[in-house]
Structure formats: structure tokens, C-alpha cells
Short mmCIF file of C-alpha atoms in Angstrom, two decimals:
data_model
loop_
_atom_site.label_atom_id
_atom_site.label_comp_id
_atom_site.label_asym_id
_atom_site.label_seq_id
_atom_site.Cartn_x
_atom_site.Cartn_y
_atom_site.Cartn_z
CA MET N 12 -47.87 -3.50 -62.02
CA PHE N 13 -49.56 -5.78 -59.51
CA ALA N 14 -48.88 -8.76 -61.79
CA THR N 15 -45.14 -8.11 -61.86
CA TYR N 16 -45.11 -7.45 -58.09
CA LEU N 17 -46.84 -10.80 -57.58
CA ILE N 18 -44.29 -12.52 -59.83
CA GLY N 19 -41.40 -11.04 -57.86
CA LEU N 20 -43.02 -11.90 -54.52
CA ARG N 21 -43.87 -15.50 -55.41
CA GLU N 22 -40.61 -16.41 -57.17
CA GLY N 23 -38.56 -14.41 -54.68
CA LEU N 24 -40.07 -16.17 -51.68
CA GLU N 25 -39.50 -19.59 -53.23
CA ALA N 26 -35.83 -18.72 -53.83
CA THR N 27 -35.53 -17.23 -50.33
CA LEU N 28 -36.92 -20.38 -48.71
CA VAL N 29 -34.47 -22.51 -50.69
CA VAL N 30 -31.55 -20.36 -49.55
CA SER N 31 -32.87 -20.45 -45.95
CA ILE N 32 -32.91 -24.25 -46.04
CA LEU N 33 -29.32 -24.37 -47.27
CA VAL N 34 -28.06 -21.79 -44.76
CA ALA N 35 -29.92 -23.36 -41.83
CA PHE N 36 -28.51 -26.79 -42.69
CA LEU N 37 -24.94 -25.47 -42.77
CA VAL N 38 -25.38 -23.57 -39.49
CA LYS N 39 -26.96 -26.57 -37.79
CA SER N 40 -24.18 -28.83 -39.13
CA GLN N 41 -21.46 -26.50 -37.80
CA ARG N 42 -20.25 -25.80 -41.35
CA ARG N 43 -20.42 -22.01 -41.32
CA ASP N 44 -17.13 -21.98 -43.23
CA ARG N 45 -19.09 -23.02 -46.34
CA LEU N 46 -21.54 -20.11 -46.17
CA PRO N 47 -19.39 -17.86 -48.45
CA GLN N 48 -19.60 -20.52 -51.17
CA VAL N 49 -23.39 -20.63 -50.82
CA TRP N 50 -23.65 -16.85 -51.17
CA ALA N 51 -21.24 -16.91 -54.12
CA GLY N 52 -23.46 -19.43 -55.90
CA VAL N 53 -26.57 -17.39 -55.10
CA GLY N 54 -24.91 -14.19 -56.35
CA LEU N 55 -23.84 -15.82 -59.60
CA ALA N 56 -27.36 -17.15 -60.16
CA VAL N 57 -28.84 -13.69 -59.62
CA ALA N 58 -26.30 -12.10 -61.99
CA LEU N 59 -26.99 -14.61 -64.76
CA SER N 60 -30.75 -14.19 -64.30
CA VAL N 61 -30.40 -10.43 -64.78
CA LEU N 62 -28.20 -11.04 -67.83
CA PHE N 63 -30.80 -13.43 -69.26
CA GLY N 64 -33.54 -10.83 -68.78
CA TRP N 65 -31.42 -8.18 -70.49
CA LEU N 66 -30.67 -10.54 -73.37
CA ILE N 67 -34.38 -11.18 -73.96
CA GLU N 68 -35.11 -7.45 -73.98
CA TYR N 69 -32.11 -6.70 -76.21
CA THR N 70 -33.15 -9.37 -78.68
CA SER N 71 -36.64 -7.92 -78.93
CA THR N 72 -35.67 -4.26 -79.19
CA SER N 73 -32.34 -4.34 -81.04
CA LEU N 74 -31.71 -7.61 -82.87
CA LEU N 75 -35.16 -7.92 -84.46
CA SER N 76 -35.73 -5.08 -86.89
CA ARG N 77 -39.02 -6.17 -88.49
CA SER N 78 -42.24 -5.58 -86.59
CA ASP N 79 -43.58 -9.04 -87.51
CA ASP N 80 -40.42 -10.67 -86.15
CA ARG N 81 -40.76 -8.81 -82.86
CA GLU N 82 -44.42 -9.78 -82.57
CA LEU N 83 -43.53 -13.42 -83.23
CA PHE N 84 -40.70 -13.33 -80.69
CA GLU N 85 -42.98 -11.84 -78.05
CA ALA N 86 -45.64 -14.46 -78.83
CA VAL N 87 -43.17 -17.33 -78.42
CA THR N 88 -41.79 -15.95 -75.16
CA SER N 89 -45.36 -15.51 -73.88
CA VAL N 90 -46.18 -19.15 -74.53
CA ALA N 91 -42.89 -20.21 -72.93
CA ALA N 92 -43.68 -18.08 -69.86
CA VAL N 93 -47.12 -19.70 -69.52
CA VAL N 94 -45.51 -23.15 -69.67
CA PHE N 95 -43.02 -22.16 -66.94
CA VAL N 96 -45.72 -20.66 -64.70
CA THR N 97 -47.90 -23.74 -65.03
CA TRP N 98 -45.02 -26.11 -64.41
CA MET N 99 -43.80 -24.05 -61.44
CA ILE N 100 -47.06 -23.93 -59.49
CA PHE N 101 -47.82 -27.62 -59.98
CA TRP N 102 -44.21 -28.59 -59.26
CA MET N 103 -44.35 -26.70 -55.97
CA ARG N 104 -47.59 -28.46 -55.14
CA ARG N 105 -46.12 -31.90 -55.81
CA ALA N 106 -42.56 -31.49 -54.53
CA ALA N 107 -42.99 -29.18 -51.52
CA ARG N 108 -42.97 -32.08 -49.04
CA THR N 109 -39.65 -33.42 -50.26
CA ILE N 110 -37.72 -30.40 -51.50
CA ALA N 111 -35.95 -29.65 -48.19
CA GLY N 112 -34.83 -33.25 -47.73
CA GLU N 113 -33.54 -33.36 -51.30
CA LEU N 114 -31.68 -30.07 -50.84
CA ARG N 115 -30.06 -31.26 -47.62
CA GLY N 116 -29.05 -34.54 -49.25
CA LYS N 117 -27.50 -32.79 -52.24
CA LEU N 118 -25.73 -30.28 -50.01
CA THR N 119 -24.29 -33.10 -47.90
CA GLU N 120 -22.85 -34.65 -51.05
CA ALA N 121 -21.52 -31.27 -52.17
CA LEU N 122 -19.79 -30.72 -48.81
CA ALA N 123 -17.95 -33.99 -49.30
CA VAL N 124 -16.72 -32.88 -52.74
CA GLY N 125 -15.49 -29.38 -51.96
CA SER N 126 -16.08 -25.62 -52.17
CA LEU N 127 -16.94 -25.50 -55.88
CA ALA N 128 -19.54 -28.20 -55.43
CA VAL N 129 -21.19 -26.23 -52.60
CA ALA N 130 -21.26 -23.06 -54.72
CA GLY N 131 -22.62 -25.06 -57.67
CA MET N 132 -25.32 -26.57 -55.49
CA ALA N 133 -26.49 -23.13 -54.33
CA PHE N 134 -26.28 -21.81 -57.88
CA LEU N 135 -28.47 -24.58 -59.31
CA ALA N 136 -30.97 -24.22 -56.47
CA VAL N 137 -31.54 -20.52 -57.27
CA ILE N 138 -30.93 -20.19 -61.02
CA ARG N 139 -34.19 -21.89 -61.98
CA GLU N 140 -36.21 -19.34 -60.05
CA GLY N 141 -34.16 -16.51 -61.53
CA LEU N 142 -34.55 -17.59 -65.16
CA GLU N 143 -38.26 -18.18 -64.66
CA THR N 144 -38.65 -14.73 -63.13
CA ALA N 145 -36.83 -13.03 -66.02
CA LEU N 146 -38.91 -14.80 -68.68
CA ILE N 147 -42.25 -14.36 -66.93
CA PHE N 148 -41.51 -10.71 -66.15
CA TYR N 149 -40.67 -9.95 -69.78
CA SER N 150 -43.90 -11.55 -70.95
CA ALA N 151 -46.05 -9.90 -68.28
CA ALA N 152 -44.55 -6.45 -68.87
CA GLN N 153 -45.00 -6.40 -72.65
CA GLY N 154 -46.63 -3.23 -73.85
CA ALA N 155 -45.06 -1.17 -71.06
CA ALA N 156 -42.01 -0.07 -73.05
CA GLY N 157 -40.41 3.02 -71.57
CA ASP N 158 -42.37 2.59 -68.33
CA SER N 159 -40.24 1.76 -65.31
CA GLY N 160 -43.30 0.86 -63.21
CA PRO N 161 -43.30 -2.91 -63.92
CA LEU N 162 -39.58 -3.20 -63.16
CA LEU N 163 -39.95 -1.29 -59.91
CA ALA N 164 -42.93 -3.48 -59.00
CA LEU N 165 -40.88 -6.63 -59.69
CA ILE N 166 -38.01 -5.34 -57.54
CA GLY N 167 -40.50 -4.43 -54.83
CA GLY N 168 -41.92 -7.95 -54.88
CA ILE N 169 -38.46 -9.49 -54.61
CA VAL N 170 -37.47 -7.15 -51.78
CA THR N 171 -40.70 -8.01 -49.94
CA ALA N 172 -39.96 -11.72 -50.38
CA VAL N 173 -36.44 -11.31 -49.01
CA VAL N 174 -37.71 -9.38 -46.00
CA ILE N 175 -40.34 -12.07 -45.29
CA GLY N 176 -37.71 -14.79 -45.68
CA VAL N 177 -35.29 -13.07 -43.30
CA LEU N 178 -38.02 -12.55 -40.70
CA LEU N 179 -39.08 -16.19 -40.99
CA TYR N 180 -35.48 -17.31 -40.56
CA ALA N 181 -35.04 -15.03 -37.55
CA SER N 182 -38.25 -16.36 -35.96
CA ALA N 183 -39.71 -12.84 -35.96
CA LEU N 184 -42.63 -13.72 -38.23
CA ARG N 185 -45.11 -16.54 -38.53
CA ILE N 186 -47.02 -16.92 -41.79
CA ASN N 187 -49.32 -19.58 -43.19
CA LEU N 188 -47.27 -20.49 -46.24
CA SER N 189 -49.84 -23.03 -47.36
CA LYS N 190 -52.48 -20.35 -47.86
CA PHE N 191 -49.91 -17.94 -49.28
CA PHE N 192 -48.82 -20.30 -52.04
CA THR N 193 -52.41 -21.34 -52.75
CA TRP N 194 -53.66 -17.79 -53.22
CA THR N 195 -50.60 -16.58 -55.13
CA GLY N 196 -50.72 -19.71 -57.28
CA ALA N 197 -54.36 -19.03 -58.21
CA LEU N 198 -53.58 -15.40 -59.02
CA LEU N 199 -50.57 -16.44 -61.11
CA ILE N 200 -52.81 -18.76 -63.12
CA LEU N 201 -54.96 -15.73 -64.02
CA VAL N 202 -51.80 -13.76 -64.85
CA ALA N 203 -50.62 -16.65 -67.05
CA ALA N 204 -54.01 -16.73 -68.79
CA GLY N 205 -53.55 -13.05 -69.60
CA ILE N 206 -50.02 -13.70 -70.88
CA LEU N 207 -51.33 -16.48 -73.12
CA LYS N 208 -54.06 -14.17 -74.41
CA TYR N 209 -51.39 -11.56 -75.17
CA GLY N 210 -49.32 -14.20 -76.95
CA VAL N 211 -52.28 -15.23 -79.13
CA HIS N 212 -52.79 -11.56 -80.04
CA ASP N 213 -49.11 -11.30 -81.03
CA PHE N 214 -49.43 -14.44 -83.17
CA GLN N 215 -52.39 -12.80 -84.88
CA GLU N 216 -50.50 -9.56 -85.47
CA ALA N 217 -47.57 -11.54 -86.87
CA GLY N 218 -49.91 -13.26 -89.32
CA VAL N 219 -49.39 -16.73 -87.85
CA LEU N 220 -52.96 -16.99 -86.55
CA PRO N 221 -56.07 -15.61 -88.26
CA GLY N 222 -58.96 -13.63 -86.80
CA LEU N 223 -57.32 -10.36 -85.77
CA SER N 224 -60.45 -8.44 -86.75
CA ASN N 225 -62.95 -10.99 -85.37
CA LEU N 226 -63.90 -9.61 -81.98
CA ALA N 227 -65.56 -11.78 -79.38
CA PHE N 228 -67.27 -8.68 -77.97
CA ASP N 229 -66.72 -4.95 -77.59
CA ILE N 230 -67.58 -3.37 -74.25
CA THR N 231 -65.47 -0.26 -74.73
CA GLY N 232 -68.48 1.82 -73.79
CA VAL N 233 -68.65 0.09 -70.40
CA LEU N 234 -64.95 -0.58 -69.80
CA ASP N 235 -63.26 2.56 -71.09
CA PRO N 236 -59.57 1.73 -71.74
CA SER N 237 -58.58 5.19 -70.54
CA THR N 238 -59.94 4.65 -67.02
CA TRP N 239 -57.76 3.58 -64.13
CA TYR N 240 -59.72 0.40 -63.42
CA ALA N 241 -59.51 -0.71 -67.06
CA ALA N 242 -55.75 -0.11 -66.99
CA LEU N 243 -55.57 -2.09 -63.71
CA LEU N 244 -57.42 -5.08 -65.17
CA ALA N 245 -55.32 -4.96 -68.33
CA GLY N 246 -52.09 -4.73 -66.35
CA MET N 247 -52.99 -7.51 -63.92
CA PHE N 248 -54.75 -10.10 -66.06
CA ASN N 249 -54.74 -8.61 -69.61
CA VAL N 250 -58.52 -8.17 -69.47
CA THR N 251 -59.34 -5.89 -72.41
CA PRO N 252 -62.70 -4.49 -73.58
CA ALA N 253 -62.41 -5.72 -77.18
CA PRO N 254 -60.62 -9.11 -77.37
CA THR N 255 -60.63 -11.33 -80.43
CA VAL N 256 -62.43 -14.67 -80.51
CA LEU N 257 -59.16 -16.63 -80.39
CA GLU N 258 -57.89 -14.54 -77.47
CA MET N 259 -60.98 -15.36 -75.42
CA ILE N 260 -60.82 -19.03 -76.36
CA ALA N 261 -57.20 -19.12 -75.19
CA TRP N 262 -57.93 -17.24 -71.94
CA VAL N 263 -60.94 -19.33 -70.93
CA GLY N 264 -59.46 -22.58 -72.28
CA TYR N 265 -56.41 -22.14 -70.05
CA ALA N 266 -57.74 -20.41 -66.94
CA VAL N 267 -60.80 -22.56 -66.23
CA PRO N 268 -59.31 -26.09 -66.38
CA VAL N 269 -55.98 -25.11 -64.80
CA LEU N 270 -57.71 -23.34 -61.90
CA LEU N 271 -59.97 -26.34 -61.34
CA LEU N 272 -56.99 -28.69 -61.29
CA PHE N 273 -54.98 -26.43 -59.02
CA LEU N 274 -57.77 -25.80 -56.51
CA ARG N 275 -59.15 -29.31 -56.36
CA PRO N 276 -58.86 -30.89 -52.90
CA ALA N 277 -55.55 -32.67 -52.44
CA ARG N 278 -55.62 -36.35 -51.56
CA ARG N 279 -54.99 -36.74 -47.86
CA LYS N 280 -52.09 -38.88 -46.70
CA PRO N 281 -51.62 -40.42 -43.27
CA ALA N 282 -48.68 -38.14 -42.51
CA PRO N 283 -49.52 -35.06 -40.39
CA THR N 284 -49.59 -31.71 -42.16
CA VAL N 285 -47.95 -28.59 -40.77
CA THR N 286 -49.57 -25.45 -42.15
CA THR N 287 -47.75 -22.74 -40.23
CA THR N 288 -44.01 -22.56 -39.76
CA THR N 289 -41.11 -20.44 -38.72
CA VAL N 290 -37.86 -20.80 -40.62
CA THR N 291 -35.05 -20.68 -38.06
CA GLU N 292 -31.58 -22.01 -37.69
CA ARG N 293 -32.46 -23.16 -34.16
CA GLY N 294 -35.13 -25.60 -35.38
CA ALA N 295 -34.07 -29.20 -35.67
CA ASP N 296 -36.07 -29.66 -38.87
CA THR N 297 -36.05 -26.20 -40.39
CA GLY N 298 -36.25 -27.30 -44.00
CA ALA N 299 -38.90 -29.92 -43.33
CA GLU N 300 -41.10 -27.37 -41.59
CA ALA N 301 -40.75 -24.92 -44.45
CA GLU N 302 -41.54 -27.50 -47.10
CA ALA N 303 -44.58 -28.83 -45.24
CA ALA N 304 -45.90 -25.34 -44.67
CA SER N 305 -45.48 -24.40 -48.33
CA THR N 306 -47.72 -27.23 -49.48
CA PRO N 307 -51.11 -25.85 -50.61
CA GLN N 308 -53.94 -27.62 -48.82
CA ARG N 309 -56.34 -27.00 -51.69
CA ALA N 310 -53.92 -27.07 -54.52
#
């Protein structure tokens, strides 16, 4: 459940910061009359994200009748989720310094067009996070059918992110977003490695990949699957006591190089770096502060 909580927290905080930038810009620009359009766009994005998540689950449980088809569908969605996770963490690393300026520029253009453009701007700013969350959650929660724990953990992560975002906006909380995104990014890479490992296993069960019976090792005697700590490792990072050779190749082949790339020291630029920020409508450069603070220093 920790993995799905982390997914909700990370994606939720990114979406919350985006919304904070938009709201702060409108408040600072004396355009509070456009706030309802922003919230309408955000609400529509959330609704479509929930619908997308339901559609994935419905496809897997109801539309696909054959077991092999379901295994193949789950494998494909797992690989897609890994691609999205990888793209998301490196995109945040690269674009964090410019995202607020880009959002303010696009919102300025939308204000000149009209209400629908403002709502569309807010919708597009949030929908990406929502669709990513739905896909990654489905892939991370596979094997927990009938268990409401992962869903509650995801909701808990999102609620935590919203609370943090509101406190940042209200200047009631100061947090080092650089370290936050660095640590959560590293943990998400391990979660993604587990999702990829799960996807390889599904490909093997579907008959697409060979080696289902070729185990890399079997430490069931040491890591009893029935224990709480084994269940915790399996739920967080899909660490199992008897993985196949291909599963381990996939896990190590993804986790090691991606972690090294993500954690390598960033090239320093002459511009000063702000590592701690408070998101507030009273700040003259609210969005810029948030984007600078969300840039991992060792990403």
C-alpha cells in the first residue's frame, strides 16, 4: 500500500503545485473572476481521470474473458506505466525551472481568449497528472483484487498532497521541495522496477516470453511470503522470494541505470538556486519559487 500512497502523494503534489501557480497568478493579476473556470477545468480533469481508471479496470475484469488476454493486457499496461513514471520524473527534473513561467504565459493567452480557454488551460494542466496516476495505480495495485487497501492508500496520498499544497499556498508550511522530489523520485524508480518485473511475469504467464519455470533463486525459506515484511516488500517494490531469471534481469536492468542517471549530480548553472519555498498568493514570484524549489539538486 505504501507504493500506491507514494504515487498519490507525488502525482497529487505535482498537480496541486500546478493549480497553486494558476490560482496565485489570477489572484495577483486581479482576475479572481476567472477562478471558477480554473476550478471547472480541474474538476473535469479529475472526473475524466477517474473514468479512465475505471475503464482500465473494467476492460481487465469484464471485457477480457480469457486468462491469457488479461495477463497480456496487464503486462502491456505495466510497461506503459513504467514508461510514464520514467518520463514523469525526468521531465520534472528538466522542466521544473520553467514550468511556472510557461503556465503563466499560457494562462495569459487564455485570459485574452475567454472563459472556455481558461477552463481548457486548467484542464490540460491537470489531466496529464490524472491519467498518469490512474495508469500507474492500476499497474501498481495488480494482484490486490478485492482489496480496498491500495485504493484507500492512493486517496490518502492525494489528500496528503492537497493538504500540503494548501498549507504551502497559505504560507503555513515550509518544505524543501527539492529533497522531496528527489527522494520520492528515487522511490518511484524502485516502484517502477517492480511494476516492470510484474509485467515481465505477466508476459511469461501469457506465453509471450519464455522462462516461467526458470527461477533466478528461491529464498522462500528466508523470506516467507506469508510474513508481514515479505508482503510489505512485495507490495512496495514487488520483491518476491522466487523470481524468474527474466524478472530479475528486467528489475536490475531498469533500476540500476535509471537510478544512476536520476541521482547523478546536476550540472550547475550560474543562476541561483532556491531550495526551500512557500507557495503564497502574496509572493511576487509564487510560481517561480515553486518551480525552483521543486528542482532536485541531485537528480
